[in-house]
């Protein structure tokens, strides 16, 4: 557990470290196709521009040792889903297994319920992403549903798991 990290807004000075850490097939395989591989400088520029456009901030850099080594974001939904927000995250493979994502998720739960008019935060890992399932459970999320064969990633059909935490269940 001894790795220090900080959640902070993205800036264009993060471009080099973003591309360095994000350009990894082990990370891309567990994310939607919006997170490309290879991850190039133009992808990083577009992402940082988008991340900097939200007020309040929705997507934070996970800074470790002075570098943006991951990201975590809360994405409020709209229409009939307007009381919900989706959580997304990734971390440089170098730092996997240090509890950083679990602690980042816990911080984002508090941030999300404080800054957005939502009652539920959800995440949708694939059935094969056991590490993500574990960190969500450690952070207080519960499995609400398993949707069979809904994800298609790299030619493989996977189950979609829906984990959530609700404002009225915090601390229970």
Short mmCIF file of C-alpha atoms in Angstrom, two decimals:
data_model
loop_
_atom_site.label_atom_id
_atom_site.label_comp_id
_atom_site.label_asym_id
_atom_site.label_seq_id
_atom_site.Cartn_x
_atom_site.Cartn_y
_atom_site.Cartn_z
CA UNK A 1 0.00 0.00 0.00
CA UNK A 2 2.81 2.54 0.47
CA UNK A 3 2.47 4.42 -2.86
CA UNK A 4 1.38 8.04 -2.48
CA UNK A 5 -0.98 9.45 -5.08
CA UNK A 6 -3.17 12.48 -5.64
CA UNK A 7 -6.31 13.06 -7.70
CA UNK A 8 -6.06 16.37 -9.53
CA UNK A 9 -7.36 18.01 -12.72
CA UNK A 10 -5.63 17.17 -16.00
CA UNK A 11 -3.42 19.72 -17.74
CA UNK A 12 -1.60 19.79 -21.07
CA UNK A 13 1.68 19.31 -19.20
CA UNK A 14 0.44 15.73 -18.55
CA UNK A 15 0.51 14.79 -22.24
CA UNK A 16 3.87 12.99 -22.22
CA UNK A 17 3.14 10.86 -19.14
CA UNK A 18 -0.42 10.17 -20.31
CA UNK A 19 0.78 8.74 -23.62
CA UNK A 20 3.65 6.87 -21.92
CA UNK A 21 1.34 5.03 -19.51
CA UNK A 22 -1.85 4.78 -21.59
CA UNK A 23 -0.15 3.19 -24.59
CA UNK A 24 -0.40 -0.30 -23.14
CA UNK A 25 -2.54 -3.14 -24.53
CA UNK A 26 -3.04 -4.52 -20.98
CA UNK A 27 -4.89 -1.31 -20.09
CA UNK A 28 -6.80 -0.90 -23.36
CA UNK A 29 -8.17 -4.47 -23.23
CA UNK A 30 -10.24 -3.66 -20.12
CA UNK A 31 -11.68 -0.35 -21.37
CA UNK A 32 -14.17 0.62 -24.07
CA UNK A 33 -12.96 1.18 -27.60
CA UNK A 34 -12.98 4.93 -26.90
CA UNK A 35 -9.62 4.23 -25.21
CA UNK A 36 -7.52 3.26 -28.23
CA UNK A 37 -4.44 1.14 -28.64
CA UNK A 38 -1.99 2.23 -29.75
CA UNK A 39 -2.55 5.38 -27.66
CA UNK A 40 -0.94 8.24 -29.58
CA UNK A 41 -0.15 11.88 -28.83
CA UNK A 42 -3.25 13.08 -30.72
CA UNK A 43 -5.45 10.81 -28.56
CA UNK A 44 -3.86 12.27 -25.44
CA UNK A 45 -4.37 15.86 -26.64
CA UNK A 46 -8.05 15.23 -27.44
CA UNK A 47 -8.60 13.52 -24.09
CA UNK A 48 -6.94 16.26 -22.02
CA UNK A 49 -8.88 18.95 -23.91
CA UNK A 50 -12.14 17.13 -23.18
CA UNK A 51 -11.22 16.47 -19.53
CA UNK A 52 -10.40 20.15 -19.00
CA UNK A 53 -13.76 21.28 -20.46
CA UNK A 54 -15.98 20.16 -17.57
CA UNK A 55 -16.98 22.35 -14.63
CA UNK A 56 -17.05 20.98 -12.03
CA UNK A 57 -14.21 18.63 -12.94
CA UNK A 58 -15.42 15.16 -13.91
CA UNK A 59 -12.18 13.43 -14.87
CA UNK A 60 -9.07 13.54 -12.70
CA UNK A 61 -5.49 12.52 -13.28
CA UNK A 62 -4.06 10.06 -10.79
CA UNK A 63 -0.69 11.62 -10.05
CA UNK A 64 2.10 9.41 -8.73
CA UNK A 65 5.68 10.62 -8.33
CA UNK A 66 4.89 13.84 -10.21
CA UNK A 67 3.39 12.07 -13.24
CA UNK A 68 -0.14 11.47 -14.47
CA UNK A 69 -0.12 7.67 -14.19
CA UNK A 70 -3.83 7.01 -14.55
CA UNK A 71 -7.24 8.58 -14.66
CA UNK A 72 -10.58 8.36 -12.92
CA UNK A 73 -13.82 10.01 -13.92
CA UNK A 74 -17.43 10.34 -13.01
CA UNK A 75 -19.83 10.73 -15.91
CA UNK A 76 -23.31 12.02 -15.02
CA UNK A 77 -26.00 10.50 -17.22
CA UNK A 78 -28.98 12.30 -18.73
CA UNK A 79 -32.63 11.83 -19.63
CA UNK A 80 -34.30 9.17 -17.45
CA UNK A 81 -30.87 8.20 -16.06
CA UNK A 82 -30.17 11.73 -14.73
CA UNK A 83 -29.77 10.59 -11.10
CA UNK A 84 -26.97 8.20 -12.10
CA UNK A 85 -23.31 8.62 -12.99
CA UNK A 86 -20.90 6.11 -14.50
CA UNK A 87 -17.46 5.65 -12.99
CA UNK A 88 -14.48 4.89 -15.20
CA UNK A 89 -10.81 4.47 -14.31
CA UNK A 90 -7.45 3.14 -15.38
CA UNK A 91 -3.98 3.00 -13.86
CA UNK A 92 -0.48 2.49 -15.23
CA UNK A 93 0.38 -1.20 -15.05
CA UNK A 94 3.50 -0.33 -13.02
CA UNK A 95 1.26 0.62 -10.09
CA UNK A 96 -1.28 -2.20 -10.16
CA UNK A 97 -1.80 -4.01 -6.85
CA UNK A 98 -0.99 -1.07 -4.55
CA UNK A 99 -4.55 -0.15 -3.53
CA UNK A 100 -4.42 3.10 -5.53
CA UNK A 101 -7.57 2.48 -7.57
CA UNK A 102 -9.60 1.36 -4.55
CA UNK A 103 -8.65 4.54 -2.67
CA UNK A 104 -9.25 6.66 -5.80
CA UNK A 105 -12.74 5.16 -6.17
CA UNK A 106 -13.56 5.89 -2.53
CA UNK A 107 -12.50 9.52 -3.06
CA UNK A 108 -14.57 9.75 -6.26
CA UNK A 109 -17.69 8.39 -4.53
CA UNK A 110 -17.50 11.23 -1.99
CA UNK A 111 -16.71 13.78 -4.72
CA UNK A 112 -19.54 12.56 -6.96
CA UNK A 113 -22.25 12.67 -4.33
CA UNK A 114 -21.05 16.07 -3.12
CA UNK A 115 -20.82 17.76 -6.53
CA UNK A 116 -23.56 16.20 -8.66
CA UNK A 117 -27.28 15.67 -8.13
CA UNK A 118 -27.04 11.90 -8.34
CA UNK A 119 -28.19 9.03 -6.16
CA UNK A 120 -26.26 6.18 -7.79
CA UNK A 121 -22.74 5.68 -9.16
CA UNK A 122 -22.20 2.62 -11.31
CA UNK A 123 -19.35 0.86 -13.09
CA UNK A 124 -19.45 -1.81 -15.78
CA UNK A 125 -16.43 -4.12 -15.81
CA UNK A 126 -16.29 -7.12 -18.09
CA UNK A 127 -16.77 -10.57 -16.67
CA UNK A 128 -13.10 -11.41 -17.14
CA UNK A 129 -11.82 -8.27 -15.36
CA UNK A 130 -11.58 -9.82 -11.90
CA UNK A 131 -9.22 -7.12 -10.57
CA UNK A 132 -11.72 -4.37 -11.35
CA UNK A 133 -14.54 -6.37 -9.76
CA UNK A 134 -12.45 -6.74 -6.57
CA UNK A 135 -11.58 -3.04 -6.30
CA UNK A 136 -15.22 -2.05 -6.78
CA UNK A 137 -16.30 -4.43 -4.03
CA UNK A 138 -13.54 -3.15 -1.70
CA UNK A 139 -14.80 0.40 -2.34
CA UNK A 140 -18.35 -0.52 -1.31
CA UNK A 141 -19.99 -1.25 -4.68
CA UNK A 142 -22.41 -4.16 -4.96
CA UNK A 143 -23.10 -6.30 -8.01
CA UNK A 144 -26.54 -5.36 -9.29
CA UNK A 145 -26.66 -7.30 -12.55
CA UNK A 146 -24.84 -9.59 -14.94
CA UNK A 147 -25.75 -9.14 -18.58
CA UNK A 148 -24.69 -12.17 -20.60
CA UNK A 149 -22.66 -11.62 -23.74
CA UNK A 150 -23.16 -7.85 -24.16
CA UNK A 151 -19.54 -6.69 -24.63
CA UNK A 152 -17.54 -7.34 -27.79
CA UNK A 153 -13.88 -6.46 -27.32
CA UNK A 154 -11.05 -7.60 -29.58
CA UNK A 155 -13.31 -10.22 -31.16
CA UNK A 156 -14.30 -11.75 -27.81
CA UNK A 157 -17.85 -11.64 -26.44
CA UNK A 158 -17.91 -10.95 -22.70
CA UNK A 159 -20.45 -10.56 -19.95
CA UNK A 160 -21.12 -7.06 -18.63
CA UNK A 161 -21.26 -6.74 -14.86
CA UNK A 162 -23.04 -3.75 -13.35
CA UNK A 163 -21.77 -2.66 -9.95
CA UNK A 164 -23.21 0.31 -8.08
CA UNK A 165 -23.12 2.30 -4.90
CA UNK A 166 -26.08 4.39 -3.81
CA UNK A 167 -26.10 7.60 -1.81
CA UNK A 168 -28.61 6.21 0.72
CA UNK A 169 -26.52 3.04 1.30
CA UNK A 170 -23.26 4.76 2.22
CA UNK A 171 -21.93 3.71 5.58
CA UNK A 172 -24.19 0.66 5.86
#
